[in-house]
Coordinates of C-alpha atoms in Angstrom, one line a residue:
Chain O
M11 CA -0.1 -0.1 0.0
S12 CA 1.2 3.4 -0.7
P13 CA 1.0 6.8 0.5
L14 CA 0.4 8.1 -3.0
A15 CA -2.7 6.5 -2.3
P16 CA -5.2 8.9 -0.1
N17 CA -7.7 6.3 1.2
A18 CA -5.5 3.3 1.2
V19 CA -6.5 0.3 3.2
A20 CA -4.0 -0.3 6.0
P21 CA -1.8 -3.3 5.6
G22 CA -2.2 -6.4 7.9
S23 CA 0.2 -6.5 10.9
A24 CA 2.3 -9.6 11.2
Q25 CA 1.0 -10.3 14.8
T26 CA -2.7 -10.0 14.0
G27 CA -3.2 -10.5 10.4
G28 CA -5.8 -7.4 10.6
P29 CA -5.4 -3.6 9.7
I30 CA -2.5 -2.2 11.4
D31 CA -3.3 0.6 14.4
P32 CA -3.1 4.2 12.6
I33 CA -0.9 5.0 15.5
Y34 CA 2.0 3.3 14.0
R35 CA 1.8 5.7 11.0
Q36 CA 2.3 8.5 13.8
I37 CA 5.1 6.6 15.3
R38 CA 6.9 6.1 12.1
D39 CA 6.8 9.9 11.4
L40 CA 7.8 10.8 14.8
V41 CA 10.9 8.2 14.5
Y42 CA 11.7 9.7 11.1
N43 CA 11.5 13.4 12.1
V44 CA 13.6 12.7 15.3
S45 CA 16.3 10.1 13.8
G46 CA 15.8 10.2 10.2
I47 CA 15.0 6.2 9.9
Y48 CA 12.0 5.8 7.7
Q49 CA 10.1 2.7 8.0
L50 CA 8.5 1.7 4.8
E51 CA 4.8 1.1 4.7
E52 CA 5.0 -2.3 3.7
K53 CA 7.2 -2.7 6.5
L54 CA 5.3 -1.0 9.3
Y55 CA 4.3 -4.4 10.9
L56 CA 8.0 -4.5 11.8
L57 CA 7.9 -1.3 13.6
A58 CA 4.6 -2.3 15.3
D59 CA 6.6 -5.8 16.4
A60 CA 9.5 -3.4 17.7
C61 CA 6.8 -1.2 19.7
S62 CA 5.1 -4.4 21.1
R63 CA 8.4 -5.5 22.4
R64 CA 9.0 -2.4 24.2
M65 CA 5.5 -2.3 25.5
K66 CA 5.8 -5.6 27.0
E67 CA 9.2 -4.5 28.3
I68 CA 7.5 -1.5 30.1
Q69 CA 4.2 -2.8 30.9
V70 CA 2.2 -0.5 28.4
A71 CA -1.2 -2.0 27.6
S72 CA -2.3 0.0 24.0
P73 CA -0.1 1.4 21.3
R74 CA -2.2 4.8 22.2
D75 CA -0.5 4.4 25.6
Y76 CA 2.9 3.7 24.2
W77 CA 2.7 6.7 21.9
D78 CA 2.2 8.7 25.3
K79 CA 5.7 7.3 26.6
L80 CA 7.1 8.5 23.4
T81 CA 5.9 11.8 23.5
A82 CA 5.7 12.6 27.2
H83 CA 8.6 14.9 28.2
A84 CA 9.7 12.9 31.2
S85 CA 10.4 9.4 29.2
R86 CA 10.5 10.4 25.4
E87 CA 14.5 10.6 24.8
G88 CA 15.2 7.1 26.7
E89 CA 12.2 5.4 25.1
L90 CA 12.8 6.6 21.6
R91 CA 16.5 5.4 22.0
L92 CA 15.2 1.9 23.1
L93 CA 12.5 1.7 20.3
L94 CA 15.5 2.7 17.9
N95 CA 17.7 -0.2 19.3
E96 CA 14.5 -2.5 18.7
I97 CA 14.2 -1.1 15.1
T98 CA 17.7 -1.7 14.1
I99 CA 18.4 -4.7 16.1
G100 CA 19.9 -7.5 13.7
E101 CA 20.3 -5.6 10.9
T102 CA 24.1 -6.0 10.6
C103 CA 25.4 -8.5 8.5
L104 CA 28.2 -8.4 5.8
F105 CA 27.0 -7.2 2.5
R106 CA 24.3 -5.5 3.8
S107 CA 23.5 -3.2 1.0
Q108 CA 23.9 -4.5 -2.4
P109 CA 22.6 -1.1 -4.1
Q110 CA 25.4 0.9 -1.9
L111 CA 28.2 -1.7 -3.1
D112 CA 26.9 -1.4 -6.7
A113 CA 26.9 2.4 -6.5
L114 CA 30.6 2.2 -5.2
R115 CA 31.9 -0.3 -7.6
K116 CA 29.9 0.7 -10.9
V117 CA 29.7 4.5 -10.6
I118 CA 32.0 6.0 -7.7
L119 CA 35.3 4.0 -8.3
P120 CA 35.4 4.4 -11.9
E121 CA 34.8 8.3 -11.4
F122 CA 37.6 8.3 -8.8
A123 CA 39.7 6.2 -11.5
G124 CA 39.0 8.8 -14.2
E125 CA 39.9 11.7 -11.9
R126 CA 43.0 10.3 -10.6
V127 CA 44.3 9.0 -13.9
K128 CA 47.3 11.4 -13.8
Q129 CA 48.3 10.8 -10.1
V130 CA 51.5 9.0 -9.4
V131 CA 50.6 7.5 -6.1
K132 CA 46.8 6.5 -6.4
R133 CA 45.3 6.1 -2.9
L134 CA 41.8 5.7 -1.8
R135 CA 40.8 6.0 2.1
L136 CA 37.3 4.7 3.5
W137 CA 36.2 5.1 6.8
S138 CA 33.6 2.9 8.4
A139 CA 32.3 5.5 11.0
G140 CA 30.6 3.5 14.0
C141 CA 31.8 0.2 12.8
S142 CA 30.2 -2.0 15.6
T143 CA 31.8 -5.6 15.0
G144 CA 33.2 -5.0 11.8
E145 CA 31.0 -6.4 9.2
E146 CA 30.8 -3.3 7.1
A147 CA 34.5 -2.7 7.2
Y148 CA 35.4 -6.4 6.2
T149 CA 32.8 -6.1 3.2
L150 CA 34.4 -2.8 2.1
A151 CA 37.7 -4.3 2.4
M152 CA 36.8 -7.4 0.2
T153 CA 35.1 -5.4 -2.2
M154 CA 38.1 -3.0 -2.7
I155 CA 40.5 -6.0 -3.1
E156 CA 38.2 -7.4 -5.7
E157 CA 38.6 -3.8 -7.4
T158 CA 42.4 -3.8 -7.0
E159 CA 42.5 -7.0 -8.9
G160 CA 41.0 -4.8 -12.0
L161 CA 39.9 -1.4 -12.2
L162 CA 42.2 -0.1 -9.3
K163 CA 45.2 -2.3 -10.0
G164 CA 48.1 -0.6 -8.1
W165 CA 46.1 1.4 -5.8
T166 CA 46.7 1.6 -2.0
I167 CA 43.6 0.9 -0.1
E168 CA 43.1 2.2 3.7
I169 CA 40.0 1.5 5.6
V170 CA 39.5 3.1 9.1
A171 CA 37.0 1.7 11.1
T172 CA 36.0 3.2 14.5
D173 CA 33.5 2.6 17.1
L174 CA 32.5 4.2 20.7
N175 CA 32.3 0.3 22.0
D176 CA 35.6 -1.5 23.0
R177 CA 34.2 -4.5 23.2
S178 CA 32.9 -4.0 19.5
V179 CA 36.2 -2.9 18.3
E180 CA 37.8 -6.2 19.8
A181 CA 35.1 -8.5 18.4
A182 CA 35.8 -6.5 14.8
K183 CA 39.4 -7.1 15.3
A184 CA 38.9 -10.7 15.6
G185 CA 36.6 -11.0 12.5
V186 CA 34.7 -14.1 13.7
Y187 CA 31.3 -14.5 12.0
G188 CA 28.5 -16.9 12.2
D189 CA 25.6 -17.9 9.7
Y190 CA 23.8 -14.9 10.6
A191 CA 26.1 -12.3 9.6
L192 CA 27.2 -14.2 6.8
R193 CA 23.5 -14.8 5.4
N194 CA 24.3 -12.3 2.3
T195 CA 27.9 -13.5 1.8
T196 CA 28.5 -15.4 -1.1
D197 CA 30.5 -18.7 -1.5
Y198 CA 32.5 -17.0 -3.6
Y199 CA 33.5 -14.5 -1.0
K200 CA 33.8 -17.1 1.7
R201 CA 35.9 -19.2 -0.1
K202 CA 38.3 -16.5 -1.0
Y203 CA 38.5 -14.4 2.2
F204 CA 37.7 -16.5 5.2
T205 CA 39.0 -19.4 7.1
L206 CA 36.8 -22.5 8.9
V207 CA 36.8 -21.6 12.6
D208 CA 34.6 -24.3 13.6
E209 CA 31.4 -25.7 11.6
K210 CA 29.6 -22.7 12.7
K211 CA 31.8 -19.9 12.5
L212 CA 34.2 -18.4 9.9
Q213 CA 37.3 -16.1 10.4
V214 CA 38.1 -13.2 7.8
R215 CA 41.6 -13.7 6.5
P216 CA 44.4 -11.6 7.4
E217 CA 45.0 -10.2 4.0
V218 CA 41.7 -8.5 4.5
K219 CA 42.2 -7.6 7.9
K220 CA 45.6 -5.9 7.1
L221 CA 43.6 -3.4 4.7
I222 CA 41.9 -2.1 8.2
T223 CA 42.7 0.1 11.0
F224 CA 40.1 -0.6 14.1
S225 CA 40.2 1.9 16.8
R226 CA 38.0 3.2 19.4
L227 CA 36.5 6.7 18.6
N228 CA 33.7 8.7 20.0
L229 CA 32.0 10.9 17.2
K230 CA 31.2 13.3 19.5
D231 CA 34.8 13.9 20.5
D232 CA 35.5 16.8 18.2
S233 CA 39.1 17.2 18.8
K234 CA 39.6 13.4 17.5
V235 CA 37.1 13.5 14.5
L236 CA 38.8 16.6 13.3
F237 CA 42.0 14.5 12.6
M238 CA 40.1 11.9 10.5
K239 CA 41.4 13.9 7.3
G240 CA 41.6 12.8 3.7
M241 CA 38.6 10.4 3.3
D242 CA 37.3 9.6 0.0
I243 CA 34.1 7.6 1.2
I244 CA 32.4 7.7 4.6
F245 CA 30.2 5.0 5.7
C246 CA 28.2 6.1 8.9
C247 CA 24.9 3.7 8.9
N248 CA 22.5 3.9 11.6
V249 CA 24.7 5.7 14.2
L250 CA 23.6 9.4 13.7
I251 CA 20.0 8.2 14.3
Y252 CA 20.9 8.2 18.2
F253 CA 22.3 11.8 18.2
D254 CA 20.2 14.8 18.9
G255 CA 20.1 17.6 16.2
P256 CA 22.9 19.8 17.2
S257 CA 25.4 17.0 17.7
K258 CA 24.2 15.1 14.5
S259 CA 24.7 18.5 12.6
R260 CA 28.5 18.7 14.1
V261 CA 29.5 15.4 13.3
V262 CA 28.0 15.8 9.7
E263 CA 30.0 19.0 9.5
H264 CA 33.1 17.1 10.5
F265 CA 32.4 14.4 7.8
F266 CA 32.1 17.3 5.2
S267 CA 35.5 18.4 6.2
N268 CA 36.9 15.1 6.7
L269 CA 36.1 14.2 3.1
N270 CA 38.3 15.0 0.0
F271 CA 36.5 17.0 -2.8
G272 CA 34.3 14.7 -5.0
G273 CA 34.1 12.0 -1.7
Y274 CA 30.8 10.6 -0.8
F275 CA 29.1 10.1 2.5
F276 CA 26.8 7.0 2.9
L277 CA 23.9 6.5 5.7
G278 CA 21.9 3.4 6.5
T279 CA 19.5 2.5 3.5
S280 CA 16.6 3.8 5.1
E281 CA 18.0 6.8 7.0
S282 CA 18.1 10.3 6.2
L283 CA 20.0 13.3 7.2
L284 CA 16.9 15.3 7.3
K285 CA 17.7 19.1 6.4
L286 CA 20.9 19.0 8.9
N287 CA 23.5 20.2 6.3
D288 CA 23.4 22.1 2.8
Q289 CA 26.8 21.7 1.9
F290 CA 26.6 18.1 0.7
H291 CA 24.6 17.4 -2.3
L292 CA 21.8 14.9 -2.1
V293 CA 22.6 12.1 -5.0
H294 CA 21.1 9.3 -6.2
F295 CA 22.4 6.1 -7.5
P296 CA 20.1 3.2 -8.6
G297 CA 18.5 1.9 -5.6
T298 CA 20.6 4.1 -3.2
I299 CA 21.2 7.5 -1.9
S300 CA 24.3 9.2 -0.9
Y301 CA 25.8 12.8 0.0
W302 CA 28.4 14.2 -2.1
K303 CA 31.0 16.8 -1.7
P304 CA 31.4 18.2 -5.0
S305 CA 34.8 17.9 -6.9
L306 CA 36.4 21.2 -7.2
K307 CA 36.3 21.4 -10.8
S308 CA 32.7 20.8 -10.9
G309 CA 32.3 24.1 -9.7
K310 CA 29.4 23.3 -7.6
L311 CA 30.6 24.0 -4.0
Chain L
M3 CA 18.6 13.8 -37.1
N4 CA 19.1 14.5 -40.5
T5 CA 16.4 15.5 -43.2
T6 CA 16.4 12.3 -45.0
T7 CA 16.0 10.1 -41.7
S8 CA 13.3 12.8 -40.5
A9 CA 11.5 12.4 -43.4
G10 CA 11.7 8.6 -43.5
L11 CA 10.8 8.7 -39.9
R12 CA 7.9 10.9 -40.3
E13 CA 6.7 8.6 -43.3
R14 CA 6.8 5.8 -41.1
V15 CA 5.1 6.9 -38.0
A16 CA 2.2 7.8 -40.5
R17 CA 1.9 4.3 -41.5
I18 CA 1.9 2.9 -38.0
K19 CA -0.6 0.3 -38.0
I20 CA -2.1 0.9 -34.7
T21 CA -5.5 1.9 -35.9
P22 CA -7.1 -1.6 -35.7
A23 CA -5.9 -1.7 -32.0
I24 CA -6.5 1.8 -30.8
P25 CA -9.8 1.8 -28.8
A26 CA -12.1 4.2 -31.0
V27 CA -13.1 6.3 -28.0
L28 CA -9.6 7.4 -27.3
M29 CA -9.5 10.5 -30.0
P30 CA -12.9 11.9 -29.3
L31 CA -12.2 11.5 -25.6
L32 CA -8.6 13.1 -25.6
Q33 CA -10.5 16.0 -27.6
L34 CA -13.0 16.3 -24.7
F35 CA -10.5 16.1 -22.3
N36 CA -8.4 19.0 -24.1
A37 CA -11.4 21.5 -23.6
P38 CA -11.1 23.9 -20.9
P39 CA -12.6 22.6 -17.4
E40 CA -15.5 24.8 -17.6
D41 CA -16.3 23.8 -21.0
A42 CA -16.1 19.9 -19.8
N43 CA -19.0 17.8 -21.1
I44 CA -19.4 15.5 -18.2
N45 CA -22.0 13.5 -19.9
E46 CA -20.5 12.8 -23.3
I47 CA -17.4 11.6 -21.3
V48 CA -19.3 9.1 -19.4
R49 CA -21.2 8.4 -22.5
L50 CA -18.1 7.8 -24.3
V51 CA -16.3 5.7 -21.8
S52 CA -19.3 3.4 -20.9
Y53 CA -19.5 3.1 -24.9
D54 CA -16.6 0.5 -24.8
N55 CA -17.8 -2.1 -22.3
S56 CA -14.1 -3.6 -22.0
I57 CA -12.4 0.1 -21.4
A58 CA -15.5 0.7 -18.7
A59 CA -14.8 -2.4 -17.0
Q60 CA -11.3 -1.9 -16.7
C61 CA -11.6 1.8 -15.8
L62 CA -13.8 0.7 -13.0
R63 CA -11.2 -1.7 -11.7
V64 CA -8.4 0.7 -12.0
A65 CA -10.5 3.2 -9.9
G66 CA -10.3 0.7 -7.3
S67 CA -6.9 0.5 -7.0
P68 CA -5.3 2.3 -3.8
L69 CA -3.0 4.4 -6.2
F70 CA -6.3 6.2 -7.6
G71 CA -7.8 6.8 -4.3
L72 CA -10.9 4.1 -3.6
S73 CA -10.9 1.2 -1.8
K74 CA -13.2 -0.7 -4.0
P75 CA -14.2 -0.4 -7.6
P76 CA -17.1 2.4 -8.1
K77 CA -20.2 0.9 -9.6
S78 CA -20.3 2.8 -12.6
I79 CA -18.2 5.5 -14.5
S80 CA -20.5 8.4 -13.4
A81 CA -20.1 7.0 -9.9
A82 CA -16.4 7.2 -10.4
V83 CA -16.7 11.2 -11.8
V84 CA -18.6 11.8 -8.4
S85 CA -16.1 10.0 -6.1
L86 CA -12.9 11.0 -7.7
G87 CA -13.7 13.8 -9.8
L88 CA -13.4 14.5 -13.5
N89 CA -9.7 15.0 -13.6
R90 CA -8.8 11.9 -12.0
V91 CA -11.2 9.8 -14.1
K92 CA -9.6 11.4 -17.1
S93 CA -6.1 10.2 -16.0
I94 CA -7.9 6.5 -15.3
V95 CA -9.5 6.6 -18.7
V96 CA -6.3 7.6 -20.7
T97 CA -4.3 4.9 -18.6
C98 CA -6.7 2.3 -20.0
C99 CA -7.0 3.4 -23.6
M100 CA -3.2 3.4 -23.8
G101 CA -3.2 -0.4 -22.6
Q102 CA -5.5 -1.0 -25.5
A103 CA -4.1 1.1 -28.0
F104 CA -0.6 -1.0 -27.7
P105 CA -1.3 -4.6 -27.1
E106 CA 1.4 -6.8 -25.8
K107 CA 3.4 -8.2 -28.5
K108 CA 7.0 -9.1 -29.3
W109 CA 8.6 -5.5 -28.4
A110 CA 12.3 -5.0 -28.2
L111 CA 11.5 -3.7 -25.0
P112 CA 9.6 -5.8 -22.7
P113 CA 5.8 -4.3 -22.1
V114 CA 5.8 -4.7 -18.5
V115 CA 9.0 -2.9 -18.2
F116 CA 7.9 -0.1 -20.6
W117 CA 4.5 0.2 -18.6
R118 CA 6.0 0.1 -15.0
H119 CA 8.2 2.9 -16.0
S120 CA 5.5 4.9 -17.7
L121 CA 2.9 4.4 -15.0
G122 CA 5.4 4.8 -12.3
C123 CA 6.5 8.0 -13.8
A124 CA 2.9 9.2 -14.2
L125 CA 2.0 8.7 -10.5
V126 CA 5.4 10.1 -9.3
C127 CA 4.9 13.2 -11.4
R128 CA 1.3 13.3 -9.8
K129 CA 2.8 12.8 -6.4
F130 CA 5.7 15.3 -6.9
C131 CA 3.0 17.9 -8.1
E132 CA 0.9 17.4 -5.2
K133 CA 3.8 18.8 -3.1
I134 CA 4.0 22.0 -5.0
A135 CA 1.4 24.6 -4.7
G136 CA -0.1 25.5 -8.2
A137 CA 1.0 22.7 -10.1
D138 CA -1.6 20.5 -12.2
S139 CA -0.9 17.1 -10.7
E140 CA -3.4 15.2 -13.2
K141 CA -1.8 16.8 -16.1
A142 CA 1.7 15.8 -15.1
Y143 CA 0.3 12.5 -14.6
L144 CA -0.8 12.3 -18.5
A145 CA 2.4 13.9 -19.4
G146 CA 4.4 11.4 -17.3
L147 CA 2.1 8.5 -18.8
M148 CA 2.9 9.6 -22.4
H149 CA 6.5 10.9 -22.1
D150 CA 8.1 7.7 -23.8
I151 CA 5.6 6.8 -26.3
G152 CA 8.3 6.9 -28.7
F153 CA 9.8 4.1 -27.6
L154 CA 6.8 2.1 -28.9
V155 CA 7.1 3.8 -32.3
N156 CA 10.7 2.8 -32.5
S157 CA 9.6 -0.6 -31.3
L158 CA 7.0 -0.9 -34.1
T159 CA 8.8 0.7 -37.0
F160 CA 12.6 0.1 -36.5
P161 CA 12.5 -2.9 -34.4
E162 CA 16.0 -4.2 -35.1
K163 CA 17.8 -0.8 -35.0
F164 CA 15.9 -0.2 -31.6
E165 CA 16.9 -3.7 -30.3
A166 CA 20.4 -3.3 -31.0
A167 CA 20.2 0.1 -28.9
I168 CA 18.9 -1.4 -26.1
N169 CA 21.0 -4.1 -26.0
H170 CA 23.8 -1.9 -26.5
A171 CA 22.3 0.3 -23.4
R172 CA 22.0 -2.8 -21.5
D173 CA 25.4 -4.0 -21.6
A174 CA 26.8 -0.6 -21.4
Q175 CA 24.5 0.4 -18.4
T176 CA 24.0 3.5 -20.1
P177 CA 21.0 5.7 -20.7
L178 CA 18.7 4.2 -23.6
N179 CA 18.5 7.8 -25.3
E180 CA 22.1 7.9 -25.7
A181 CA 22.3 4.5 -27.1
E182 CA 19.4 5.3 -29.4
Q183 CA 20.9 8.4 -30.7
A184 CA 24.1 6.6 -31.6
A185 CA 22.4 3.6 -32.9
M186 CA 19.7 5.1 -35.0
G187 CA 20.7 9.0 -35.2
F188 CA 17.4 10.2 -33.3
T189 CA 15.6 9.2 -30.4
H190 CA 12.0 8.4 -28.8
S191 CA 11.6 11.9 -28.0
E192 CA 11.5 12.7 -31.9
S193 CA 9.5 9.7 -32.8
G194 CA 7.2 10.1 -29.7
E195 CA 6.6 13.7 -30.6
L196 CA 5.5 12.8 -34.3
L197 CA 3.0 10.2 -33.0
A198 CA 1.8 12.7 -30.4
K199 CA 1.1 15.1 -33.0
Q200 CA -0.8 12.6 -35.3
W201 CA -2.8 11.7 -32.2
G202 CA -3.7 15.4 -31.8
L203 CA -2.4 15.1 -28.1
A204 CA -2.5 18.5 -25.8
P205 CA 0.4 20.9 -27.1
E206 CA 2.1 20.6 -23.6
V207 CA 2.1 17.1 -23.6
I208 CA 3.5 17.1 -27.2
T209 CA 6.3 19.5 -25.8
V210 CA 7.1 17.0 -22.8
I211 CA 7.6 14.0 -25.3
A212 CA 9.9 15.8 -27.5
H213 CA 12.0 17.8 -24.6
H214 CA 12.0 15.3 -21.4
H215 CA 15.6 14.6 -21.9
D216 CA 16.5 18.0 -22.2
A217 CA 17.2 19.5 -18.5
E218 CA 18.0 22.9 -20.0
Y219 CA 14.6 23.4 -21.8
T220 CA 13.1 26.7 -21.4
G221 CA 9.9 27.7 -23.4
P222 CA 6.3 26.7 -23.2
A223 CA 5.5 24.4 -20.8
Q224 CA 8.8 24.2 -19.0
G225 CA 7.4 23.5 -15.6
L226 CA 5.7 20.7 -17.0
V227 CA 9.0 19.3 -19.0
A228 CA 11.2 19.9 -15.9
T229 CA 8.7 17.9 -13.9
V230 CA 8.5 14.9 -16.1
H231 CA 12.5 15.2 -16.7
L232 CA 13.1 15.1 -13.1
C233 CA 10.2 12.3 -12.0
D234 CA 11.7 10.1 -15.1
L235 CA 15.4 10.4 -13.6
L236 CA 14.1 9.5 -10.1
C237 CA 12.0 6.4 -11.2
R238 CA 15.1 5.3 -13.2
M239 CA 16.9 5.3 -10.0
R240 CA 14.2 3.4 -8.0
D241 CA 13.7 0.3 -9.7
M242 CA 11.3 1.8 -12.2
G243 CA 13.6 2.3 -15.2
Y244 CA 14.1 0.3 -18.4
G245 CA 14.8 -3.1 -16.4
Y246 CA 18.8 -2.7 -16.2
Y247 CA 21.4 -0.8 -13.9
E248 CA 22.2 2.5 -15.0
R249 CA 25.7 3.6 -14.3
H250 CA 24.4 7.0 -13.4
K251 CA 24.4 9.7 -10.6
V252 CA 21.6 11.8 -10.3
D253 CA 22.0 15.2 -8.6
M254 CA 18.4 16.1 -8.5
V255 CA 18.6 19.4 -6.7
N256 CA 21.4 20.9 -8.9
D257 CA 19.8 19.7 -12.3
P258 CA 19.0 22.6 -14.3
A259 CA 15.4 21.3 -14.6
W260 CA 15.0 21.7 -10.9
I261 CA 16.4 25.2 -11.0
T262 CA 13.9 26.0 -13.9
L263 CA 11.0 24.5 -11.6
A264 CA 12.4 26.3 -8.4
K265 CA 11.8 29.7 -10.1
E266 CA 8.1 28.9 -10.8
H267 CA 7.7 27.3 -7.5
K268 CA 9.2 28.9 -4.4
D269 CA 7.9 25.8 -1.9
L270 CA 9.7 23.3 -4.1
E271 CA 12.9 23.8 -1.6
G272 CA 10.7 22.6 1.2
I273 CA 10.4 19.3 -0.4
D274 CA 12.1 16.3 1.7
L275 CA 13.3 14.4 -1.3
V276 CA 14.5 11.4 0.8
R277 CA 11.5 11.0 2.0
F278 CA 9.8 11.1 -1.0
T279 CA 12.1 8.7 -2.5
F280 CA 11.4 6.2 0.2
E281 CA 7.7 6.9 -0.4
L282 CA 8.1 6.2 -4.0
D283 CA 9.6 2.9 -3.0
E284 CA 6.3 2.2 -1.2
S285 CA 4.0 2.5 -4.3
I286 CA 6.4 0.1 -6.4
T287 CA 4.2 -3.2 -5.5
E288 CA 0.8 -1.3 -6.0
I289 CA 2.3 -0.2 -9.6
R290 CA 3.2 -3.7 -10.5
N291 CA -0.1 -4.7 -9.8
L292 CA -1.8 -2.0 -11.9
V293 CA 0.4 -2.7 -14.7
A294 CA -0.6 -6.2 -14.5
L295 CA -4.5 -5.0 -14.5
V296 CA -4.1 -2.5 -17.1
F297 CA -1.6 -4.0 -19.7
G298 CA -1.7 -7.5 -18.8
G299 CA 0.8 -10.0 -17.8
Q300 CA 1.2 -11.5 -14.2
P301 CA 2.5 -8.9 -11.3
E302 CA 6.3 -9.1 -10.8
S303 CA 7.1 -10.5 -7.7

């Protein structure tokens, strides 16, 4: 069903099979306006499921009462954060967004290769900001290795991956993943870039790891973020959704200055920057959106 | 396009054997619909639509699609006019007539892909105009629906060359109009314009068909041309293109067409383009269902 439809019949909920309570559309809009995460109409039942898990946890009886919790001054910030956790739970896996990787390989890298054709030392710096347990960083590393066998032959690739959480960073360094994290990883990549740990787990090979520097970083720590210079591409997926407006705005400004001219900044696939920065250009690639810091020669800054 | 090609094209277009298939009611209906709203003869329109049973029945089913605003089919064409208004009924009637004018046959471009793009573009144009004060959303719908009819002309009159152009575009992942120009010396904009004139379509729709790939077009109907140009690009970036990956980056807000449109409509700046894109994604399933309903074939999964 679609918002193009003024009188659309509500979709069924996963739980009841019946029409979904219209309050979930209000919650969807609230979540979007605060965090930038948009829950598609056909996935609204997932939002309803996330809300019902929270409602059970805090013993709230009806979606209407839960709406009150999300909007009442005393509880709204904390509850919204917990709801966002529920919404994004289990999203992390390797090769999570094929349209982003396609944009990278089919449009962005050829663009970079064309722009840098005359440079003697060709290098590319990528940053996985809020890397959690490393899935995104390894996906980028494997993708870039594939490219250095063709389009980017002879290029130096450097990937920086940071997270606020020490334990996540340690897990990321280990690079051991089970079936769930590997659900989108093809056999080709599994064979080429992983070794078997046991029958249920695979570990990323050292030649992939050596492309990445993992470290702890708080994105709100201006003095540290300031030094992440010379980036070509920044991925920061489902991290800024937890930031309040001013903090988000500051981080995005840093990202803009961290990027080289012509660089790109990707958010999660259902995430928007809202209207927090007018320096980046919003650009569409097939199936995905990115924020672009125009090249100097494009004269569009 | 050189003069010889132009004359040859004009002659071939004039000879297109669509007359047996074109619903008899389409031409007089288009004449009636082209009249100024205050002169609209509703009774005559209802009589004409009802005259062709199969079109009338299809119109009622389409009117029952959530994309057109009713939750179930109305009982009669006059009931549809009462519930939806004349303009929306016009959109429905022309959509159904188009489906019958070009019955599914062996086209170089799969019919389901062509109609998904055309109908998707029509609906996105309508939705886009609903966000802008003073824009005529139903006119934009019709212009969006018709903008690519030149592909049908090319498919019917130059099947081999057109197929070569499609194959080239698909292999190189480039825009189809560029491949047409290279393979045929002209594009669907030119052949579509000829057919549109032959059919006696409204002048602004003819202008859209002729100029929708020209981002810098200025002149009569420039707002409508800009709207269709932008919505066409957006559809191609969101899984409603020509059925293949286009290696293409679209910077909507800095497109000359957007700048043209922004001069006419100050509120364009207020559009949340990311959310608009997400909402467009939500319509894809319904659009596929509608394509199956109007143009035949099974809904794609």
